Coordinates of C-alpha atoms in Angstrom, one line a residue:
X1 CA 140.9 -16.2 -57.9
X2 CA 140.1 -19.4 -59.9
X3 CA 141.8 -22.7 -59.1
X4 CA 143.9 -24.3 -61.8
X5 CA 142.2 -27.2 -63.6
X6 CA 143.2 -30.4 -62.0
X7 CA 143.4 -32.1 -65.4
X8 CA 146.1 -29.7 -66.5
X9 CA 148.3 -30.8 -63.5
X10 CA 147.9 -34.5 -64.1
X11 CA 151.1 -36.0 -65.5
X12 CA 150.8 -37.6 -69.0
X13 CA 150.9 -41.4 -69.0
X14 CA 154.1 -41.4 -71.1
X15 CA 155.9 -39.3 -68.5
X16 CA 154.7 -41.5 -65.6
X17 CA 156.0 -44.6 -67.4
X18 CA 159.3 -42.9 -68.1
X19 CA 159.7 -41.9 -64.4
X20 CA 158.7 -45.5 -63.3
X21 CA 161.3 -47.0 -65.7
X22 CA 164.1 -44.7 -64.4
X23 CA 163.1 -45.3 -60.8
X24 CA 163.1 -49.1 -61.3
X25 CA 166.6 -48.9 -62.9
X26 CA 167.9 -46.7 -60.0
X27 CA 166.4 -49.0 -57.3
X28 CA 168.1 -52.0 -58.9
X29 CA 171.4 -50.1 -58.9
X30 CA 171.3 -49.0 -55.3
X31 CA 170.2 -52.5 -54.2
X32 CA 173.2 -54.1 -55.9
X33 CA 175.7 -51.3 -55.3
X34 CA 174.5 -49.0 -52.6
X35 CA 175.7 -45.4 -52.9
X36 CA 174.9 -44.6 -49.3
X37 CA 172.8 -46.2 -46.5
X38 CA 169.8 -48.1 -47.9
X39 CA 167.3 -45.4 -46.8
X40 CA 169.4 -42.6 -48.3
X41 CA 170.0 -44.5 -51.5
X42 CA 166.3 -45.0 -52.0
X43 CA 165.7 -41.3 -51.2
X44 CA 168.2 -40.2 -53.8
X45 CA 166.7 -42.6 -56.4
X46 CA 163.2 -41.3 -55.7
X47 CA 164.2 -37.6 -55.7
X48 CA 166.1 -38.0 -58.9
X49 CA 163.6 -39.9 -61.1
X50 CA 160.0 -39.3 -59.8
X51 CA 160.0 -35.6 -60.9
X52 CA 160.2 -36.9 -64.5
X53 CA 156.4 -37.6 -64.3
X54 CA 155.8 -33.8 -64.0
X55 CA 158.4 -32.6 -66.4
X56 CA 155.8 -31.1 -68.8
X57 CA 153.0 -30.2 -66.4
X58 CA 155.2 -28.6 -63.7
X59 CA 158.6 -28.3 -65.3
X60 CA 160.1 -25.8 -62.8
X61 CA 159.0 -27.7 -59.7
X62 CA 160.3 -31.0 -61.3
X63 CA 163.7 -29.5 -62.0
X64 CA 164.0 -28.0 -58.5
X65 CA 163.1 -31.3 -56.8
X66 CA 165.5 -33.2 -59.1
X67 CA 168.2 -30.7 -58.1
X68 CA 167.6 -31.4 -54.4
X69 CA 168.9 -34.9 -54.9
X70 CA 172.3 -33.5 -55.7
X71 CA 172.6 -32.1 -52.2
X72 CA 172.2 -35.5 -50.5
X73 CA 175.7 -36.9 -49.7
X74 CA 176.4 -40.2 -51.5
X75 CA 179.8 -41.5 -50.5
X76 CA 179.4 -44.6 -52.6
X77 CA 179.1 -42.8 -56.0
X78 CA 176.2 -41.5 -58.1
X79 CA 173.2 -42.9 -59.9
X80 CA 174.1 -44.2 -63.4
X81 CA 171.0 -42.5 -64.8
X82 CA 171.5 -39.2 -62.9
X83 CA 173.1 -37.2 -65.7
X84 CA 170.5 -38.4 -68.2
X85 CA 167.6 -37.5 -65.8
X86 CA 169.2 -34.0 -65.3
X87 CA 169.4 -33.4 -69.1
X88 CA 165.7 -34.4 -69.5
X89 CA 164.5 -32.3 -66.6
X90 CA 166.2 -29.1 -67.6
X91 CA 165.4 -29.5 -71.3
X92 CA 161.8 -29.9 -70.3
X93 CA 162.1 -26.8 -68.2
X94 CA 163.2 -24.7 -71.2
X95 CA 160.7 -26.3 -73.6
X96 CA 157.5 -26.3 -71.5
X97 CA 157.7 -23.4 -69.1
X98 CA 156.5 -20.2 -70.8
X99 CA 158.0 -17.9 -68.1
X100 CA 161.6 -17.2 -69.2
X101 CA 162.5 -15.5 -66.0
X102 CA 161.5 -18.6 -64.0
X103 CA 163.4 -20.7 -66.4
X104 CA 166.5 -18.6 -65.9
X105 CA 166.1 -18.6 -62.1
X106 CA 165.7 -22.4 -61.8
X107 CA 168.5 -23.0 -64.3
X108 CA 170.8 -20.7 -62.4
X109 CA 170.0 -22.5 -59.1
X110 CA 170.7 -25.8 -60.8
X111 CA 174.0 -24.6 -62.2
X112 CA 175.0 -23.2 -58.8
X113 CA 174.2 -26.4 -57.0
X114 CA 176.0 -28.7 -59.4
X115 CA 179.1 -26.5 -59.5
X116 CA 179.2 -26.3 -55.7
X117 CA 178.7 -30.0 -55.2
X118 CA 181.3 -30.8 -57.8
X119 CA 183.9 -28.4 -56.3
X120 CA 183.4 -29.8 -52.8
X121 CA 184.4 -33.2 -54.1
X122 CA 187.7 -34.6 -55.4
X123 CA 187.0 -33.4 -59.0
X124 CA 189.0 -30.6 -60.6
X125 CA 187.4 -27.3 -61.7
X126 CA 187.1 -28.4 -65.3
X127 CA 184.6 -31.0 -64.1
X128 CA 182.6 -28.3 -62.6
X129 CA 182.4 -26.5 -65.9
X130 CA 181.2 -29.7 -67.6
X131 CA 178.5 -30.1 -64.8
X132 CA 177.3 -26.6 -65.3
X133 CA 177.0 -27.1 -69.1
X134 CA 175.1 -30.4 -68.5
X135 CA 172.5 -28.3 -66.7
X136 CA 172.5 -25.0 -68.7
X137 CA 172.8 -26.4 -72.2
X138 CA 169.7 -28.6 -72.1
X139 CA 167.7 -25.6 -70.7
X140 CA 168.9 -23.4 -73.6
X141 CA 168.1 -26.1 -76.1
X142 CA 164.6 -26.4 -74.6
X143 CA 164.0 -22.6 -74.9
X144 CA 165.0 -22.7 -78.5
X145 CA 162.7 -25.6 -79.3
X146 CA 159.8 -23.9 -77.5
X147 CA 160.4 -20.7 -79.5
X148 CA 160.5 -22.7 -82.8
X149 CA 157.3 -24.5 -81.8
X150 CA 155.6 -21.2 -81.0
X151 CA 156.6 -19.7 -84.3
X152 CA 155.3 -22.7 -86.2
X153 CA 152.0 -22.4 -84.4
X154 CA 151.8 -18.7 -85.3
X155 CA 152.5 -19.6 -88.9
X156 CA 149.8 -22.2 -88.9
X157 CA 147.3 -19.8 -87.4
X158 CA 148.3 -17.1 -89.9
X159 CA 147.9 -19.6 -92.8
X160 CA 144.4 -20.5 -91.6
X161 CA 143.5 -16.8 -91.3
X162 CA 144.7 -16.2 -94.8
X163 CA 142.7 -19.1 -96.1
X164 CA 139.6 -17.7 -94.3
X165 CA 140.2 -14.2 -95.7
X166 CA 140.7 -15.5 -99.2
X167 CA 137.4 -17.5 -99.0
X168 CA 135.7 -14.4 -97.7
X169 CA 137.1 -12.3 -100.5
X170 CA 136.0 -14.8 -103.1
X171 CA 132.5 -14.8 -101.6
X172 CA 132.4 -11.0 -101.7
X173 CA 133.7 -11.0 -105.3
X174 CA 131.0 -13.6 -106.3
X175 CA 128.3 -11.5 -104.5
X176 CA 129.5 -8.4 -106.3
X177 CA 129.5 -10.2 -109.6
X178 CA 126.0 -11.5 -109.0
X179 CA 124.9 -7.9 -108.3
X180 CA 126.4 -6.8 -111.6
X181 CA 124.8 -9.7 -113.5
X182 CA 121.4 -8.8 -111.9
X183 CA 121.8 -5.2 -113.0
X184 CA 122.6 -6.2 -116.6
X185 CA 119.8 -8.7 -116.8
X186 CA 117.5 -6.1 -115.4
X187 CA 118.4 -3.9 -118.4
X188 CA 117.7 -6.8 -120.8
X189 CA 114.4 -7.8 -119.3
X190 CA 113.4 -4.1 -119.1
X191 CA 113.8 -3.9 -122.8
X192 CA 111.7 -7.0 -123.4
X193 CA 109.0 -5.7 -121.1
X194 CA 109.0 -2.4 -123.0
X195 CA 108.5 -4.4 -126.3
X196 CA 105.6 -6.2 -124.8
X197 CA 104.0 -3.0 -123.6
X198 CA 104.3 -1.4 -127.1
X199 CA 103.0 -4.4 -128.9
X200 CA 100.1 -4.7 -126.4
X201 CA 99.1 -1.1 -127.3
X202 CA 99.3 -1.9 -131.0
X203 CA 97.1 -5.0 -130.4
X204 CA 94.6 -3.0 -128.5
X205 CA 94.4 -0.4 -131.2
X206 CA 94.0 -3.1 -133.9
X207 CA 91.2 -4.9 -132.0
X208 CA 89.3 -1.6 -131.9
X209 CA 89.7 -0.8 -135.6
X210 CA 90.8 -3.9 -137.6
X211 CA 90.7 -7.1 -135.5
X212 CA 92.4 -9.1 -138.2
X213 CA 95.5 -7.1 -137.8
X214 CA 95.8 -7.9 -134.0
X215 CA 97.3 -11.4 -134.7
X216 CA 100.8 -9.9 -135.6
X217 CA 101.3 -7.8 -132.4
X218 CA 99.8 -10.6 -130.3
X219 CA 102.3 -13.1 -131.7
X220 CA 105.1 -10.7 -131.0
X221 CA 103.9 -10.3 -127.5
X222 CA 104.0 -14.1 -127.1
X223 CA 107.6 -14.3 -128.4
X224 CA 108.8 -11.4 -126.3
X225 CA 107.1 -12.9 -123.2
X226 CA 108.9 -16.2 -123.9
X227 CA 112.2 -14.5 -124.1
X228 CA 111.5 -12.5 -120.9
X229 CA 110.6 -15.7 -119.0
X230 CA 113.9 -17.2 -120.1
X231 CA 115.7 -14.2 -118.8
X232 CA 113.7 -14.2 -115.6
X233 CA 114.8 -17.7 -114.7
X234 CA 118.4 -16.4 -114.7
X235 CA 117.5 -13.5 -112.5
X236 CA 116.1 -15.7 -109.7
X237 CA 118.4 -15.5 -106.7
X238 CA 120.3 -12.4 -107.9
X239 CA 119.7 -9.2 -106.1
X240 CA 120.3 -5.7 -107.4
X241 CA 121.7 -3.1 -105.1
X242 CA 118.9 -0.6 -104.5
X243 CA 121.5 2.2 -104.0
X244 CA 123.0 1.6 -107.4
X245 CA 122.0 4.6 -109.5
X246 CA 124.3 3.9 -112.4
X247 CA 122.7 5.1 -115.7
X248 CA 121.3 2.2 -117.7
X249 CA 122.9 1.7 -121.1
X250 CA 122.8 -1.1 -123.8
X251 CA 124.9 -4.1 -122.9
X252 CA 127.4 -5.6 -125.3
X253 CA 126.9 -8.9 -127.1
X254 CA 128.6 -11.2 -129.6
X255 CA 128.4 -8.5 -132.2
X256 CA 130.8 -6.4 -130.1
X257 CA 133.5 -9.2 -129.7
X258 CA 135.3 -8.1 -132.9
X259 CA 135.5 -4.6 -131.6
X260 CA 136.9 -5.9 -128.4
X261 CA 139.5 -7.9 -130.3
X262 CA 140.4 -4.8 -132.4
X263 CA 141.0 -2.8 -129.3
X264 CA 143.3 -5.5 -128.0
X265 CA 145.2 -5.5 -131.3
X266 CA 145.4 -1.7 -131.3
X267 CA 147.1 -2.1 -127.8
X268 CA 149.8 -4.3 -129.4
X269 CA 148.3 -7.7 -128.7
X270 CA 148.5 -10.5 -131.3
X271 CA 144.9 -11.8 -131.3
X272 CA 143.3 -14.2 -133.7
X273 CA 139.5 -14.3 -133.7
X274 CA 137.2 -17.1 -135.0
X275 CA 133.4 -16.8 -134.9
X276 CA 131.6 -19.7 -136.5
X277 CA 128.2 -21.4 -136.6
X278 CA 126.7 -18.8 -134.3
X279 CA 122.9 -19.2 -134.1
X280 CA 120.7 -16.2 -134.8
X281 CA 118.8 -14.3 -132.2
X282 CA 120.7 -15.5 -129.1
X283 CA 119.2 -14.3 -125.8
X284 CA 121.0 -11.1 -124.8
X285 CA 122.2 -12.4 -121.4
X286 CA 124.0 -15.3 -123.1
X287 CA 125.7 -13.0 -125.5
X288 CA 126.7 -10.7 -122.6
X289 CA 128.2 -13.6 -120.7
X290 CA 130.2 -14.7 -123.7
X291 CA 131.4 -11.1 -124.3
X292 CA 132.5 -10.8 -120.6
X293 CA 134.4 -14.0 -120.7
X294 CA 136.4 -12.9 -123.8
X295 CA 137.0 -9.5 -122.2
X296 CA 138.3 -10.9 -119.0
X297 CA 140.4 -13.6 -120.7
X298 CA 142.0 -10.9 -122.9
X299 CA 142.7 -8.8 -119.9
X300 CA 144.4 -11.7 -118.1
X301 CA 146.4 -12.5 -121.2
X302 CA 147.6 -8.9 -121.5
X303 CA 148.5 -8.8 -117.8
X304 CA 150.2 -12.2 -117.3
X305 CA 151.6 -12.9 -120.8
X306 CA 152.2 -9.6 -122.6
X307 CA 153.2 -10.1 -126.2
X308 CA 152.0 -13.7 -126.4
X309 CA 149.7 -14.8 -129.2
X310 CA 146.1 -15.2 -128.2
X311 CA 143.5 -17.3 -130.0
X312 CA 139.8 -16.5 -129.4
X313 CA 137.1 -18.9 -130.7
X314 CA 133.4 -18.5 -130.2
X315 CA 131.3 -21.2 -131.8
X316 CA 128.1 -23.3 -131.4
X317 CA 128.8 -26.9 -130.7
X318 CA 125.6 -28.9 -130.5
X319 CA 123.3 -27.5 -127.8
X320 CA 125.9 -25.2 -126.4
X321 CA 127.8 -22.1 -127.1
X322 CA 131.6 -22.6 -126.6
X323 CA 134.0 -19.8 -125.8
X324 CA 137.7 -20.5 -125.8
X325 CA 140.6 -18.1 -125.2
X326 CA 144.1 -19.6 -125.4
X327 CA 147.1 -17.4 -124.7
X328 CA 150.6 -18.6 -125.5
X329 CA 153.6 -18.5 -123.2
X330 CA 155.1 -15.1 -122.4
X331 CA 155.0 -14.8 -118.6
X332 CA 153.7 -16.6 -115.5
X333 CA 150.2 -17.8 -116.1
X334 CA 147.5 -16.6 -113.8
X335 CA 146.5 -19.0 -111.0
X336 CA 142.8 -19.8 -111.1
X337 CA 140.9 -17.9 -108.5
X338 CA 144.1 -16.5 -107.0
X339 CA 145.4 -13.0 -106.8
X340 CA 142.3 -11.5 -108.4
X341 CA 138.6 -12.2 -108.9
X342 CA 138.3 -12.2 -112.7
X343 CA 138.0 -16.0 -112.9
X344 CA 135.6 -16.0 -109.9
X345 CA 133.3 -13.6 -111.8
X346 CA 133.5 -15.7 -115.0
X347 CA 132.5 -18.8 -113.1
X348 CA 129.6 -17.0 -111.5
X349 CA 128.3 -15.8 -114.9
X350 CA 128.7 -19.3 -116.4
X351 CA 127.0 -20.9 -113.4
X352 CA 123.9 -18.6 -113.8
X353 CA 123.5 -20.1 -117.3
X354 CA 123.9 -23.7 -116.1
X355 CA 127.3 -24.1 -117.9
X356 CA 130.8 -25.0 -116.9
X357 CA 134.1 -23.2 -117.0
X358 CA 137.7 -24.6 -117.3
X359 CA 140.7 -22.3 -116.6
X360 CA 144.2 -23.4 -116.2
X361 CA 147.7 -23.7 -117.6
X362 CA 148.6 -25.8 -120.6
X363 CA 151.9 -27.0 -121.9
X364 CA 151.9 -24.1 -124.3
X365 CA 150.3 -21.3 -122.3
X366 CA 147.0 -20.8 -120.5
X367 CA 143.4 -21.6 -121.6
X368 CA 140.0 -20.4 -120.6
X369 CA 137.2 -22.6 -121.9
X370 CA 133.5 -22.0 -121.2
X371 CA 130.5 -24.0 -122.3
X372 CA 127.1 -22.3 -122.2
X373 CA 124.0 -24.3 -122.9
X374 CA 121.8 -22.7 -125.6
X375 CA 118.2 -22.1 -124.5
X376 CA 115.4 -23.8 -126.4
X377 CA 113.8 -21.4 -128.8
X378 CA 110.2 -20.7 -128.3
X379 CA 108.3 -19.1 -131.2
X380 CA 109.8 -16.9 -133.9

């Protein structure tokens, strides 16, 4: 059986100072107005106040020792601080002793002693009831405070656990989105590599029969290789699940955004679409990201603000492609990154392209705004 840690039994400095202050006051009282013989007066003062030093580390023992002082006859009266010390000791018993049965036993002993001592004196029985309440009430108050403290600690721990679970869920959602992005970019890059292979065959055939015609497929190979390198830079760090056997299919782009808006309108949404200054031949992964942002933003608007007007704008602004979806009021706006992982996925897609995403409430609704840097064109 292991011994208790001595540091856990050491009384706190504040309690030692409290006990010393009460002891000094009691010694001054018994020296000026003795309540018994000098030795007995000092004994009562020590037994009544010194236990305060252990009121938190050994609350049951402190309360029992303090109760012993009541059994010492004092014909000359009582300590002035005696009732206050009793309240502090039994409150500390209820607040700091985790064993409710021990608290009840010590409190019962204290009540029995104080009632017996009171009834043996000249006081009437009503005084005994008051003395019992002076012992029992602080103990009950201490138990209630301890229970409230324990509930607050449990709530704090639960809050921390929820925060950790939410962070873990967001990391999982981001990882899942990265896997999805990798799969989609795999499809895009696979198409470009296929183009390179076909043009390489054409170039090889031209070199064998008509070398002057090889320049065209070679130039197309160079352009396709440049596009593929651009896409490959976005794939770095993203892993595709080897167990994912989903059938490959063409991925949507900016040309599919009008169809996406039409579907939303067919479902009863009031959607206004603006496509302007869009550059030609945008890389497929950038178009796919813009499409997904519009898709997720329309879904959020339909879920959180049904019936509200939605404005969708996709336009080139300088060296970047800007995607903005503004939904009007019509319900509680979605909290960014809370309750779902749509915004987490959007941020992950935008991050892959080196862009930035803003999402949050506005005075007249909710806005999702993404800025995607346009890649520098290489070749035709």
